Amino acid sequence: MFSRYYDRTFVRVLTMTITLLGALVLSTAASRAQQYTAQE
């Protein structure tokens, strides 16, 4: 029962981390693209 709850929490944290990382990468890529187009 405890391990089950732990697994669920771990998956939740993992998903949140992946989502945050994805958003961070997307935002950096977007800002880079804006800078690149601004330079041109």
Short mmCIF file of C-alpha atoms in Angstrom, two decimals, residues 6-28:
data_model
loop_
_atom_site.label_atom_id
_atom_site.label_comp_id
_atom_site.label_asym_id
_atom_site.label_seq_id
_atom_site.Cartn_x
_atom_site.Cartn_y
_atom_site.Cartn_z
CA TYR A 6 5.00 6.14 -3.40
CA ASP A 7 4.94 4.93 -7.01
CA ARG A 8 1.98 7.16 -7.78
CA THR A 9 3.71 10.19 -6.23
CA PHE A 10 6.94 9.40 -8.07
CA VAL A 11 5.14 9.20 -11.42
CA ARG A 12 3.37 12.47 -10.62
CA VAL A 13 6.62 14.27 -9.81
CA LEU A 14 8.31 12.75 -12.88
CA THR A 15 5.50 13.95 -15.15
CA MET A 16 5.61 17.45 -13.63
CA THR A 17 9.39 17.61 -14.06
CA ILE A 18 9.19 16.51 -17.71
CA THR A 19 6.43 19.03 -18.39
CA LEU A 20 8.42 21.85 -16.76
CA LEU A 21 11.54 20.89 -18.70
CA GLY A 22 9.57 20.80 -21.94
CA ALA A 23 8.09 24.24 -21.27
CA LEU A 24 11.54 25.60 -20.44
CA VAL A 25 13.03 24.21 -23.66
CA LEU A 26 10.12 25.56 -25.70
CA SER A 27 10.41 29.04 -24.17
CA THR A 28 14.17 29.16 -24.76
#
